[in-house]
Amino acid sequence: MRNKSKFLTFISFLSLVITGCGGGGSQSSDPSVEPSVAPSVEPSVDPSVEPSLEPSVSPSVEPSIEPSEEPSSDPTPLADPSVVFHYQNPGADYDQYALWLWAPKKDGAEYYFQGVDDYGAYGKFSLSIWPEAVVSNTLNFIVKSKGSWDIKDPGDDRSVDFSWIVPNSLNEYHVYLKTKDPEIYIDDTGVLPEVIKRAALTRAQLVVSSTFNIKKVELYAGEDIVMQREVPDESISTSCNIIYPEDFEADFLKDYRVKVLLENGHILYSDVSTYSLFDSDQFTSKYNYDGELGAIYSEEATEFKVWSPISSEVKLRIYDTGTPLALGGTDTPIIEEVMTPGEKGVWSKRVDGNLEGKYYTYVVTNKKYDHQEVVDPYAKSAGVNGLRGMVVDFRKTNPEGWEDVVYLGRDRKELTVYETHVCDVTSSDTWNGTEDNRLLFSGVIEKGTTYSEGGVTVKTGFDHIVELGVNAIQFIPIFDQANDEVNKEFNWGYNPLNYNVVEGSYSSDPYNGYTRIIEFKQLVQAFNEEGISVIMDVVYNHVNGVDYQSFDVLVPEYYFRRANGSLSNGSGCGNETASDRYMFAKFMKDSTKFWLEEYKLGGFRFDLMGLHPWSMMNNLVEDLKEINPYVVVYGEPWEGGSTPLDSSARADQANQKKFKGYGAFNDKMRDALIKGGMKGKEELGFITNMESAISANDEKAILKGIRGTVGEGATSYATDPNLTTNYVTCHDNYTLYDRFIATGAFDLPEDATPEQIEERNQLFAKMNVLANSIVFLSQGTTFMLAGEEFLRTKQGVSDSYKSSYEINELDYSLKVKHLDMFESYQRLIAMKQNLDGLHLEAADTTEKKLPVAFNENKTTIEYNLADIADNRTFKVLIRNGLDLGDVEDTTYDLTGYELYWSTTQGDSKILSNKTELDKFETLIVWTTND
């Protein structure tokens, strides 16, 4: 990336900081080589949690830099360049505000303002905190509420480009901000920096905008002027457009720049984005490619193919090891050859001989990157930290008996999905398995582990999951992440690095690209043998960071959506992929087909699926069903922020009726039950409200959800159970226990006795089971968060994406305390899987064919389910904790019925002509049809 002249002093000063810092900031001495330590992680985002970046340091921790009392009070020039943020919000209590600051590809943290002057609040920070800002000249920021995400002013993430600002004599870069104003000013009078805000070639014209009035624009391709326009005095403004001459045809290999003469006589220069031209017929007809990409292996030769149509050179490097020198390996390739450009922008190179087990990279040169070394996005395994792809002979990766692993042919409406993180299964001391297997794939499938307490012994880990009886397990991301795979720290994994590579930190040897494949296949095999499908959580909507990322290096700007010239942020993680473009859509299809075929997965869960076009998703799922007709696909039908993808095109809830072959989470029923997601902590739903009846909208959301419909009030987003995944909790947000605590409705006095605490825990256990009983006794696919079956807590953390292993662990001592809960979950899961009346198609789930009704006081729900196989009818009766004093409303004549299960009394419930429901009880009874 080009460095800008005004920033050269800053770069020179911080060069020592970069080469000397450890961890994620470490860089190779060769600027063409990627960082030898993988970049820090970006967080996962779900619109049901606060988007963007969760604090990586406690909001109560002061910044690591000691600020001066006033930004310019010290007469001695500082050797260390600093940035000073000024924030104006008249009448505000500035103590309630903070800054969230982060360098590109790095985590953010909260920093406090340090004083107030005539302009507003200010905070001064040494730029040595963020050495990565040197590479991009950029520091990202958000003004927010201190210690929370209740306020983001004005709302979107913003960036300071230091080339815009002339530092003062103290080497300070001053930035001035105003509340509800997205502009960035360079002094306290509201002066904007003289910058070109946008310069882009669109399909029809050159578009240029500046912070100041434009008098003349010249477009250059290299040294040649391509077009120009002088703006008449009466038309002068901050923007200038030039319609293309008839003979203009964009050359995607050329480096376009503009020279802009401002009205005040100043001259500005800027690179020109060709982003919009990637959607032109000229580009798509010339470069859209349908063939195979990646390292195509055989014993005789390996052919390498990579799509990089606007690059001037691509080299292939082959290494003996996947480990760079900085991590104990070597940076000397055994082969380095220039690849051959071919049709459709594909570069290729055939290398004779058996390269199995070798590692490789590409070195790319184009108008944005100069000899930049990257991993092949189609690489199917990698060395440590995912820094080099691997040539794989997949015949060597199959465990003994792999040929017996088959796709489990189940109707998706029979599925009971158990969501967990690989490490959560074994991170607790109560797991009691082999220490060397802890936090690894091998630990997840270790058999024979138990925990004992008070004379009670329970199964843990793999045996616990099998004992629970679920028939599908969803692991949150197991693809290669931007993590340090050796010095491990907890992370959910929503920070994609190499999409087709198994994450190495979960393997016993992250240095060996074969080990991660074999051990993940062993995991799939072990669950398959128990009748449990493995579902993979996929995050194709964003990458960990765009600059120097493989996709961006290979085809700058193509793979990521932009809005007004800047990266759009519909993911809340700083970028979003352009899955509406042919080649990224192709990548998603190729990638999911690879995972399905090679690893025999049962399905996929799509993160922020609303950022993908529903038409593309329809095609993707159609392709997958040709491999496995029973593949289950579902996703989050929403976005994590604003996106330029047309609303009618998104695979989100508003378009759910257009989905074919895949479903989405039903957050409407979840919110009606517990007010999860974006709802306020104090809001109460059917499960938690013990004071008043639920609203009419919530009532309808629950009734619709039980019938396999997604909706609320009069609105139905989906009316087919094949499109519905019902749930109340997932990895995002609170566990049920923590959600109940967060409401404040069940607070205990500070001096609460152990008996009072235990009484509340028992209440929460009943509420927990009630919530998931409604999920499991509904039409559609059912889904649960691991650990809910024994009242799991994350100690009140609502977004634990990188909290710690301890916060996220599955504590099996809770199973000893709540064995009655565990048994209720077993019975509910078994019923969901085996009762054909819970696997209905849309035509049989209408209000007329499947009536579901609340009583008058909205305290109970009643409906019947057919057991066609055994000619029986099951009656489901559900009561919440609301007590309106009318016993008749919660009493039923169950003469002639047999008991299946009571979630409060197990199999000891006595049925009669006046059977009263307990508070928080789900009662299931049956009778033989005449």
Short mmCIF file of N, CA, C and O in Angstrom, two decimals, residues 1-3 253-255 271 310-312 364-372 546-549 551-558 560 562 567:
data_model
loop_
_atom_site.label_atom_id
_atom_site.label_comp_id
_atom_site.label_asym_id
_atom_site.label_seq_id
_atom_site.Cartn_x
_atom_site.Cartn_y
_atom_site.Cartn_z
N MET A 1 0.84 -1.19 0.00
CA MET A 1 0.00 0.00 0.00
C MET A 1 0.88 1.23 0.00
O MET A 1 1.90 1.29 0.66
N ARG A 2 0.47 2.24 -0.76
CA ARG A 2 1.27 3.46 -0.83
C ARG A 2 1.28 4.18 0.51
O ARG A 2 0.26 4.30 1.17
N ASN A 3 2.44 4.72 0.85
CA ASN A 3 2.53 5.57 2.03
C ASN A 3 2.40 7.02 1.60
O ASN A 3 2.91 7.43 0.56
N LEU A 253 -6.14 -3.31 -15.66
CA LEU A 253 -4.75 -3.45 -15.25
C LEU A 253 -4.08 -2.11 -15.02
O LEU A 253 -2.98 -2.04 -14.49
N LYS A 254 -4.73 -1.03 -15.43
CA LYS A 254 -4.12 0.28 -15.30
C LYS A 254 -4.39 0.89 -13.92
O LYS A 254 -5.39 0.59 -13.28
N ASP A 255 -3.47 1.75 -13.55
CA ASP A 255 -3.54 2.45 -12.26
C ASP A 255 -4.10 3.84 -12.52
O ASP A 255 -3.41 4.72 -13.02
N ASP A 271 -5.89 8.08 -5.65
CA ASP A 271 -6.15 6.87 -6.44
C ASP A 271 -7.63 6.83 -6.77
O ASP A 271 -8.47 7.40 -6.05
N ILE A 310 -6.53 -8.77 -12.27
CA ILE A 310 -5.97 -7.42 -12.44
C ILE A 310 -4.55 -7.32 -11.88
O ILE A 310 -4.04 -6.23 -11.66
N SER A 311 -3.91 -8.46 -11.69
CA SER A 311 -2.52 -8.46 -11.23
C SER A 311 -1.57 -8.51 -12.42
O SER A 311 -1.87 -9.10 -13.46
N SER A 312 -0.40 -7.90 -12.26
CA SER A 312 0.61 -7.90 -13.32
C SER A 312 1.58 -9.05 -13.18
O SER A 312 2.26 -9.40 -14.15
N VAL A 364 1.99 -11.74 -4.99
CA VAL A 364 1.12 -11.03 -5.93
C VAL A 364 1.56 -9.58 -6.07
O VAL A 364 1.86 -8.90 -5.08
N THR A 365 1.55 -9.11 -7.33
CA THR A 365 1.83 -7.71 -7.60
C THR A 365 0.70 -7.13 -8.46
O THR A 365 0.34 -7.69 -9.49
N ASN A 366 0.15 -6.03 -7.98
CA ASN A 366 -0.87 -5.31 -8.74
C ASN A 366 -0.83 -3.85 -8.31
O ASN A 366 0.12 -3.43 -7.63
N LYS A 367 -1.83 -3.07 -8.69
CA LYS A 367 -1.77 -1.64 -8.45
C LYS A 367 -1.90 -1.27 -6.97
O LYS A 367 -1.59 -0.15 -6.59
N LYS A 368 -2.33 -2.19 -6.13
CA LYS A 368 -2.44 -1.90 -4.69
C LYS A 368 -1.33 -2.57 -3.89
O LYS A 368 -0.84 -2.00 -2.90
N TYR A 369 -0.92 -3.76 -4.29
CA TYR A 369 0.06 -4.52 -3.51
C TYR A 369 1.29 -4.82 -4.37
O TYR A 369 1.18 -5.11 -5.56
N ASP A 370 2.46 -4.76 -3.73
CA ASP A 370 3.72 -5.00 -4.43
C ASP A 370 4.41 -6.21 -3.83
O ASP A 370 4.88 -6.19 -2.69
N HIS A 371 4.45 -7.32 -4.59
CA HIS A 371 5.08 -8.56 -4.14
C HIS A 371 4.58 -8.98 -2.76
O HIS A 371 5.37 -9.25 -1.83
N GLN A 372 3.27 -9.02 -2.62
CA GLN A 372 2.66 -9.39 -1.34
C GLN A 372 2.41 -10.90 -1.31
O GLN A 372 1.74 -11.46 -2.19
N VAL A 546 -9.48 -6.60 6.02
CA VAL A 546 -9.39 -6.59 4.56
C VAL A 546 -7.97 -6.38 4.06
O VAL A 546 -7.49 -7.11 3.19
N ASP A 547 -7.27 -5.38 4.58
CA ASP A 547 -5.93 -5.08 4.08
C ASP A 547 -5.00 -6.27 4.27
O ASP A 547 -4.92 -6.86 5.35
N TYR A 548 -4.33 -6.67 3.19
CA TYR A 548 -3.38 -7.78 3.16
C TYR A 548 -4.06 -9.14 3.31
O TYR A 548 -3.39 -10.15 3.44
N GLN A 549 -5.37 -9.16 3.26
CA GLN A 549 -6.11 -10.42 3.28
C GLN A 549 -6.06 -11.03 1.89
O GLN A 549 -6.00 -10.33 0.88
N PHE A 551 -8.04 -12.48 -0.31
CA PHE A 551 -8.98 -12.06 -1.34
C PHE A 551 -8.64 -10.66 -1.85
O PHE A 551 -8.64 -10.41 -3.06
N ASP A 552 -8.35 -9.75 -0.94
CA ASP A 552 -8.10 -8.37 -1.35
C ASP A 552 -6.78 -8.24 -2.10
O ASP A 552 -6.66 -7.44 -3.03
N VAL A 553 -5.79 -9.01 -1.71
CA VAL A 553 -4.51 -8.96 -2.41
C VAL A 553 -4.66 -9.49 -3.83
O VAL A 553 -4.12 -8.91 -4.78
N LEU A 554 -5.40 -10.56 -4.00
CA LEU A 554 -5.54 -11.17 -5.32
C LEU A 554 -6.35 -10.31 -6.27
O LEU A 554 -6.02 -10.19 -7.45
N VAL A 555 -7.44 -9.70 -5.77
CA VAL A 555 -8.26 -8.81 -6.61
C VAL A 555 -8.71 -7.64 -5.74
O VAL A 555 -9.80 -7.67 -5.16
N PRO A 556 -7.88 -6.61 -5.61
CA PRO A 556 -8.22 -5.49 -4.72
C PRO A 556 -9.60 -4.92 -5.03
O PRO A 556 -9.95 -4.68 -6.18
N GLU A 557 -10.39 -4.75 -3.97
CA GLU A 557 -11.72 -4.14 -3.96
C GLU A 557 -12.84 -5.07 -4.45
O GLU A 557 -14.00 -4.82 -4.19
N TYR A 558 -12.50 -6.16 -5.16
CA TYR A 558 -13.56 -6.97 -5.77
C TYR A 558 -14.42 -7.68 -4.74
O TYR A 558 -15.65 -7.71 -4.85
N PHE A 560 -15.18 -7.28 -1.56
CA PHE A 560 -15.79 -6.64 -0.39
C PHE A 560 -16.68 -5.48 -0.83
O PHE A 560 -16.28 -4.66 -1.65
N ARG A 562 -18.73 -2.02 -0.89
CA ARG A 562 -18.40 -0.64 -0.53
C ARG A 562 -19.64 0.22 -0.59
O ARG A 562 -20.55 -0.05 -1.35
N LEU A 567 -15.37 0.82 2.68
CA LEU A 567 -15.84 -0.52 3.01
C LEU A 567 -17.17 -0.42 3.76
O LEU A 567 -17.28 0.30 4.75
#
